[in-house]
Amino acid sequence: MDFFRGLYIIPWSKNYISISLDVLIVAFLIYKTYTTLRRTRGIQLLFGVGIIWISGSLAEYLGFELLEWILTNIRPALVFAIIVLLQPELRRLTGDLARIRLLRLFFLKPTFDLDPIVEAVRAMSQEKIGSIIVLVKDISLKDISENAVPMDSIVTSEILQTIFFKNSPLHDGAVIIEQNRIVCAASYLPMSSSVEISTLGARHRSALGLSEETDSIIIVTSEETGDITICYEGEMIHPVKPLELKALVSGLMSGNKKVKDESQRKSKEKDSGVII
């Protein structure tokens, strides 16, 4: 309230630019926070915090001294509760901010030879071998790769298929590829907390979870059906035809939103039974 009251005494002729930028930045942060949390349990937690905060103000206004005392002492703990309980959502929010094009100028441009990756995915899809391959873009996955099996290997179709072979000790986790090198294998990714994917298996939920927090492209092959799925920016493209895989990954790697939107449209039409 103090902010809005102060607007009456601000010399707008001198400060309208800074004030406009201030309002736009705050509005952008609120919008990004909402779009990040709207499909997760975080939005429910924030609603609960908001109710407690409003109840405290109402208790003060109505003169409910006992209720006001309780809520007043609870309020400081809410900040720490949000930080602790919303760690995955906060990581995703900071990841979304890092995807702003202006900030990408400060990142090293990722390079990939997609041919061996696509060849391996197609072969594993045909043989119904489950796999998760992560292609790192701008946001580093060092905290995840440090807890996996280090490799630092060149990328070949044979190595990828060997890692995900059913009897291999590394086949359960994900392979992380960065700057055209296999950084590690058997890495465990954060599970998605979205309520919309509760029926999916652990492999797809972890792939979607990583895409919610980073800008990585995650390619998944199903062990049951052999279908190929791509997770990117918190959304799932499924199923992907083997012949379309390279063009789709190349488009996502270059940030072509038309490729992503068209693939999502086809995916939704397939899920609803529409023949394309």
mmCIF file of N, CA and C in Angstrom, residues 190-260:
data_model
loop_
_atom_site.group_PDB
_atom_site.id
_atom_site.type_symbol
_atom_site.label_atom_id
_atom_site.label_comp_id
_atom_site.label_asym_id
_atom_site.label_seq_id
_atom_site.Cartn_x
_atom_site.Cartn_y
_atom_site.Cartn_z
ATOM 1 N N PRO A 190 15.617 -35.693 -11.537
ATOM 2 C CA PRO A 190 14.509 -35.343 -10.636
ATOM 3 C C PRO A 190 13.161 -35.708 -11.234
ATOM 4 N N MET A 191 12.311 -36.318 -10.427
ATOM 5 C CA MET A 191 10.978 -36.708 -10.879
ATOM 6 C C MET A 191 10.075 -35.483 -10.998
ATOM 7 N N SER A 192 9.208 -35.494 -12.011
ATOM 8 C CA SER A 192 8.238 -34.420 -12.160
ATOM 9 C C SER A 192 7.157 -34.551 -11.096
ATOM 10 N N SER A 193 6.721 -33.410 -10.560
ATOM 11 C CA SER A 193 5.655 -33.401 -9.564
ATOM 12 C C SER A 193 4.316 -33.019 -10.169
ATOM 13 N N SER A 194 4.238 -32.967 -11.496
ATOM 14 C CA SER A 194 2.996 -32.593 -12.157
ATOM 15 C C SER A 194 1.920 -33.641 -11.894
ATOM 16 N N VAL A 195 0.721 -33.161 -11.576
ATOM 17 C CA VAL A 195 -0.391 -34.071 -11.276
ATOM 18 C C VAL A 195 -0.964 -34.695 -12.541
ATOM 19 N N GLU A 196 -0.563 -34.205 -13.712
ATOM 20 C CA GLU A 196 -1.139 -34.675 -14.966
ATOM 21 C C GLU A 196 -0.463 -35.940 -15.494
ATOM 22 N N ILE A 197 0.647 -36.363 -14.899
ATOM 23 C CA ILE A 197 1.403 -37.490 -15.459
ATOM 24 C C ILE A 197 1.557 -38.613 -14.447
ATOM 25 N N SER A 198 0.621 -38.728 -13.535
ATOM 26 C CA SER A 198 0.741 -39.717 -12.467
ATOM 27 C C SER A 198 0.714 -41.147 -12.999
ATOM 28 N N THR A 199 0.199 -41.348 -14.217
ATOM 29 C CA THR A 199 0.112 -42.695 -14.783
ATOM 30 C C THR A 199 1.361 -43.107 -15.544
ATOM 31 N N LEU A 200 2.308 -42.191 -15.731
ATOM 32 C CA LEU A 200 3.518 -42.505 -16.487
ATOM 33 C C LEU A 200 4.518 -43.272 -15.636
ATOM 34 N N GLY A 201 5.428 -43.974 -16.316
ATOM 35 C CA GLY A 201 6.471 -44.718 -15.625
ATOM 36 C C GLY A 201 7.577 -43.800 -15.130
ATOM 37 N N ALA A 202 8.483 -44.377 -14.351
ATOM 38 C CA ALA A 202 9.556 -43.592 -13.732
ATOM 39 C C ALA A 202 10.469 -42.970 -14.776
ATOM 40 N N ARG A 203 10.708 -43.669 -15.872
ATOM 41 C CA ARG A 203 11.619 -43.159 -16.894
ATOM 42 C C ARG A 203 11.071 -41.872 -17.513
ATOM 43 N N HIS A 204 9.796 -41.864 -17.873
ATOM 44 C CA HIS A 204 9.202 -40.684 -18.488
ATOM 45 C C HIS A 204 9.002 -39.558 -17.471
ATOM 46 N N ARG A 205 8.676 -39.897 -16.239
ATOM 47 C CA ARG A 205 8.479 -38.865 -15.213
ATOM 48 C C ARG A 205 9.789 -38.153 -14.881
ATOM 49 N N SER A 206 10.872 -38.901 -14.848
ATOM 50 C CA SER A 206 12.160 -38.266 -14.567
ATOM 51 C C SER A 206 12.620 -37.417 -15.749
ATOM 52 N N ALA A 207 12.345 -37.867 -16.966
ATOM 53 C CA ALA A 207 12.706 -37.065 -18.139
ATOM 54 C C ALA A 207 11.925 -35.764 -18.159
ATOM 55 N N LEU A 208 10.633 -35.839 -17.865
ATOM 56 C CA LEU A 208 9.817 -34.632 -17.833
ATOM 57 C C LEU A 208 10.233 -33.726 -16.680
ATOM 58 N N GLY A 209 10.605 -34.342 -15.545
ATOM 59 C CA GLY A 209 11.040 -33.544 -14.402
ATOM 60 C C GLY A 209 12.272 -32.720 -14.714
ATOM 61 N N LEU A 210 13.237 -33.307 -15.421
ATOM 62 C CA LEU A 210 14.447 -32.554 -15.778
ATOM 63 C C LEU A 210 14.116 -31.438 -16.762
ATOM 64 N N SER A 211 13.216 -31.714 -17.702
ATOM 65 C CA SER A 211 12.856 -30.685 -18.681
ATOM 66 C C SER A 211 12.125 -29.524 -18.028
ATOM 67 N N GLU A 212 11.485 -29.767 -16.891
ATOM 68 C CA GLU A 212 10.807 -28.694 -16.166
ATOM 69 C C GLU A 212 11.797 -27.756 -15.486
ATOM 70 N N GLU A 213 12.970 -28.252 -15.147
ATOM 71 C CA GLU A 213 13.936 -27.464 -14.379
ATOM 72 C C GLU A 213 15.080 -26.916 -15.224
ATOM 73 N N THR A 214 15.287 -27.470 -16.422
ATOM 74 C CA THR A 214 16.403 -27.041 -17.262
ATOM 75 C C THR A 214 15.931 -26.879 -18.698
ATOM 76 N N ASP A 215 16.857 -26.469 -19.567
ATOM 77 C CA ASP A 215 16.526 -26.356 -20.994
ATOM 78 C C ASP A 215 17.067 -27.543 -21.789
ATOM 79 N N SER A 216 17.399 -28.625 -21.122
ATOM 80 C CA SER A 216 17.915 -29.816 -21.802
ATOM 81 C C SER A 216 16.833 -30.471 -22.652
ATOM 82 N N ILE A 217 17.289 -31.181 -23.672
ATOM 83 C CA ILE A 217 16.405 -31.994 -24.508
ATOM 84 C C ILE A 217 16.594 -33.447 -24.087
ATOM 85 N N ILE A 218 15.533 -34.107 -23.684
ATOM 86 C CA ILE A 218 15.622 -35.474 -23.187
ATOM 87 C C ILE A 218 14.874 -36.410 -24.137
ATOM 88 N N ILE A 219 15.591 -37.414 -24.634
ATOM 89 C CA ILE A 219 15.014 -38.401 -25.552
ATOM 90 C C ILE A 219 14.825 -39.708 -24.786
ATOM 91 N N VAL A 220 13.613 -40.252 -24.842
ATOM 92 C CA VAL A 220 13.274 -41.466 -24.097
ATOM 93 C C VAL A 220 12.749 -42.522 -25.060
ATOM 94 N N THR A 221 13.202 -43.756 -24.880
ATOM 95 C CA THR A 221 12.602 -44.882 -25.591
ATOM 96 C C THR A 221 11.940 -45.801 -24.571
ATOM 97 N N SER A 222 10.751 -46.256 -24.906
ATOM 98 C CA SER A 222 9.979 -47.081 -23.982
ATOM 99 C C SER A 222 10.403 -48.540 -24.073
ATOM 100 N N GLU A 223 10.554 -49.152 -22.908
ATOM 101 C CA GLU A 223 10.915 -50.564 -22.856
ATOM 102 C C GLU A 223 9.728 -51.458 -23.180
ATOM 103 N N GLU A 224 8.517 -50.953 -23.004
ATOM 104 C CA GLU A 224 7.311 -51.750 -23.243
ATOM 105 C C GLU A 224 6.828 -51.664 -24.689
ATOM 106 N N THR A 225 6.816 -50.437 -25.240
ATOM 107 C CA THR A 225 6.253 -50.251 -26.581
ATOM 108 C C THR A 225 7.296 -49.914 -27.636
ATOM 109 N N GLY A 226 8.475 -49.435 -27.206
ATOM 110 C CA GLY A 226 9.481 -48.995 -28.160
ATOM 111 C C GLY A 226 9.246 -47.589 -28.675
ATOM 112 N N ASP A 227 8.204 -46.911 -28.192
ATOM 113 C CA ASP A 227 7.896 -45.560 -28.654
ATOM 114 C C ASP A 227 8.981 -44.577 -28.226
ATOM 115 N N ILE A 228 9.179 -43.561 -29.050
ATOM 116 C CA ILE A 228 10.156 -42.513 -28.770
ATOM 117 C C ILE A 228 9.420 -41.283 -28.246
ATOM 118 N N THR A 229 9.920 -40.720 -27.168
ATOM 119 C CA THR A 229 9.337 -39.528 -26.564
ATOM 120 C C THR A 229 10.431 -38.481 -26.364
ATOM 121 N N ILE A 230 10.084 -37.226 -26.603
ATOM 122 C CA ILE A 230 11.002 -36.121 -26.353
ATOM 123 C C ILE A 230 10.376 -35.199 -25.309
ATOM 124 N N CYS A 231 11.141 -34.870 -24.278
ATOM 125 C CA CYS A 231 10.698 -33.930 -23.245
ATOM 126 C C CYS A 231 11.531 -32.660 -23.359
ATOM 127 N N TYR A 232 10.838 -31.531 -23.411
ATOM 128 C CA TYR A 232 11.531 -30.251 -23.570
ATOM 129 C C TYR A 232 10.664 -29.132 -23.004
ATOM 130 N N GLU A 233 11.282 -28.285 -22.177
ATOM 131 C CA GLU A 233 10.615 -27.132 -21.575
ATOM 132 C C GLU A 233 9.338 -27.532 -20.831
ATOM 133 N N GLY A 234 9.414 -28.634 -20.097
ATOM 134 C CA GLY A 234 8.301 -29.060 -19.275
ATOM 135 C C GLY A 234 7.148 -29.675 -20.034
ATOM 136 N N GLU A 235 7.345 -30.003 -21.295
ATOM 137 C CA GLU A 235 6.278 -30.588 -22.103
ATOM 138 C C GLU A 235 6.787 -31.847 -22.795
ATOM 139 N N MET A 236 5.844 -32.727 -23.112
ATOM 140 C CA MET A 236 6.190 -34.033 -23.666
ATOM 141 C C MET A 236 5.659 -34.162 -25.092
ATOM 142 N N ILE A 237 6.542 -34.554 -26.009
ATOM 143 C CA ILE A 237 6.164 -34.799 -27.397
ATOM 144 C C ILE A 237 6.195 -36.310 -27.624
ATOM 145 N N HIS A 238 5.015 -36.899 -27.893
ATOM 146 C CA HIS A 238 4.901 -38.358 -27.933
ATOM 147 C C HIS A 238 3.722 -38.775 -28.815
ATOM 148 N N PRO A 239 3.896 -39.838 -29.632
ATOM 149 C CA PRO A 239 5.184 -40.481 -29.953
ATOM 150 C C PRO A 239 5.862 -39.756 -31.108
ATOM 151 N N VAL A 240 7.179 -39.878 -31.178
ATOM 152 C CA VAL A 240 7.963 -39.272 -32.250
ATOM 153 C C VAL A 240 8.351 -40.367 -33.235
ATOM 154 N N LYS A 241 8.070 -40.143 -34.516
ATOM 155 C CA LYS A 241 8.448 -41.123 -35.531
ATOM 156 C C LYS A 241 9.973 -41.140 -35.688
ATOM 157 N N PRO A 242 10.559 -42.314 -35.860
ATOM 158 C CA PRO A 242 12.023 -42.391 -36.000
ATOM 159 C C PRO A 242 12.578 -41.508 -37.112
ATOM 160 N N LEU A 243 11.835 -41.406 -38.234
ATOM 161 C CA LEU A 243 12.317 -40.606 -39.353
ATOM 162 C C LEU A 243 12.241 -39.108 -39.074
ATOM 163 N N GLU A 244 11.401 -38.710 -38.104
ATOM 164 C CA GLU A 244 11.259 -37.292 -37.770
ATOM 165 C C GLU A 244 12.195 -36.867 -36.630
ATOM 166 N N LEU A 245 12.876 -37.821 -36.018
ATOM 167 C CA LEU A 245 13.617 -37.554 -34.791
ATOM 168 C C LEU A 245 14.720 -36.517 -34.983
ATOM 169 N N LYS A 246 15.558 -36.684 -35.995
ATOM 170 C CA LYS A 246 16.698 -35.783 -36.174
ATOM 171 C C LYS A 246 16.242 -34.357 -36.448
ATOM 172 N N ALA A 247 15.249 -34.193 -37.322
ATOM 173 C CA ALA A 247 14.770 -32.854 -37.663
ATOM 174 C C ALA A 247 14.154 -32.171 -36.441
ATOM 175 N N LEU A 248 13.437 -32.949 -35.630
ATOM 176 C CA LEU A 248 12.801 -32.384 -34.443
ATOM 177 C C LEU A 248 13.839 -31.945 -33.416
ATOM 178 N N VAL A 249 14.828 -32.798 -33.142
ATOM 179 C CA VAL A 249 15.871 -32.451 -32.173
ATOM 180 C C VAL A 249 16.688 -31.257 -32.667
ATOM 181 N N SER A 250 16.979 -31.217 -33.959
ATOM 182 C CA SER A 250 17.729 -30.083 -34.517
ATOM 183 C C SER A 250 16.955 -28.786 -34.352
ATOM 184 N N GLY A 251 15.631 -28.855 -34.583
ATOM 185 C CA GLY A 251 14.810 -27.664 -34.420
ATOM 186 C C GLY A 251 14.769 -27.182 -32.984
ATOM 187 N N LEU A 252 14.633 -28.120 -32.041
ATOM 188 C CA LEU A 252 14.618 -27.749 -30.628
ATOM 189 C C LEU A 252 15.976 -27.216 -30.186
ATOM 190 N N MET A 253 17.034 -27.786 -30.724
ATOM 191 C CA MET A 253 18.373 -27.347 -30.356
ATOM 192 C C MET A 253 18.626 -25.907 -30.804
ATOM 193 N N SER A 254 18.050 -25.531 -31.943
ATOM 194 C CA SER A 254 18.232 -24.171 -32.457
ATOM 195 C C SER A 254 17.208 -23.199 -31.902
ATOM 196 N N GLY A 255 16.277 -23.703 -31.084
ATOM 197 C CA GLY A 255 15.272 -22.830 -30.484
ATOM 198 C C GLY A 255 14.128 -22.492 -31.411
ATOM 199 N N ASN A 256 13.890 -23.328 -32.415
ATOM 200 C CA ASN A 256 12.798 -23.096 -33.366
ATOM 201 C C ASN A 256 11.471 -23.492 -32.732
ATOM 202 N N LYS A 257 10.672 -22.523 -32.308
ATOM 203 C CA LYS A 257 9.408 -22.796 -31.623
ATOM 204 C C LYS A 257 8.363 -23.371 -32.565
ATOM 205 N N LYS A 258 8.474 -23.086 -33.888
ATOM 206 C CA LYS A 258 7.500 -23.630 -34.834
ATOM 207 C C LYS A 258 7.579 -25.153 -34.882
ATOM 208 N N VAL A 259 8.816 -25.678 -34.811
ATOM 209 C CA VAL A 259 8.994 -27.133 -34.818
ATOM 210 C C VAL A 259 8.352 -27.741 -33.586
ATOM 211 N N LYS A 260 8.578 -27.124 -32.426
ATOM 212 C CA LYS A 260 8.017 -27.624 -31.177
ATOM 213 C C LYS A 260 6.499 -27.566 -31.186
#
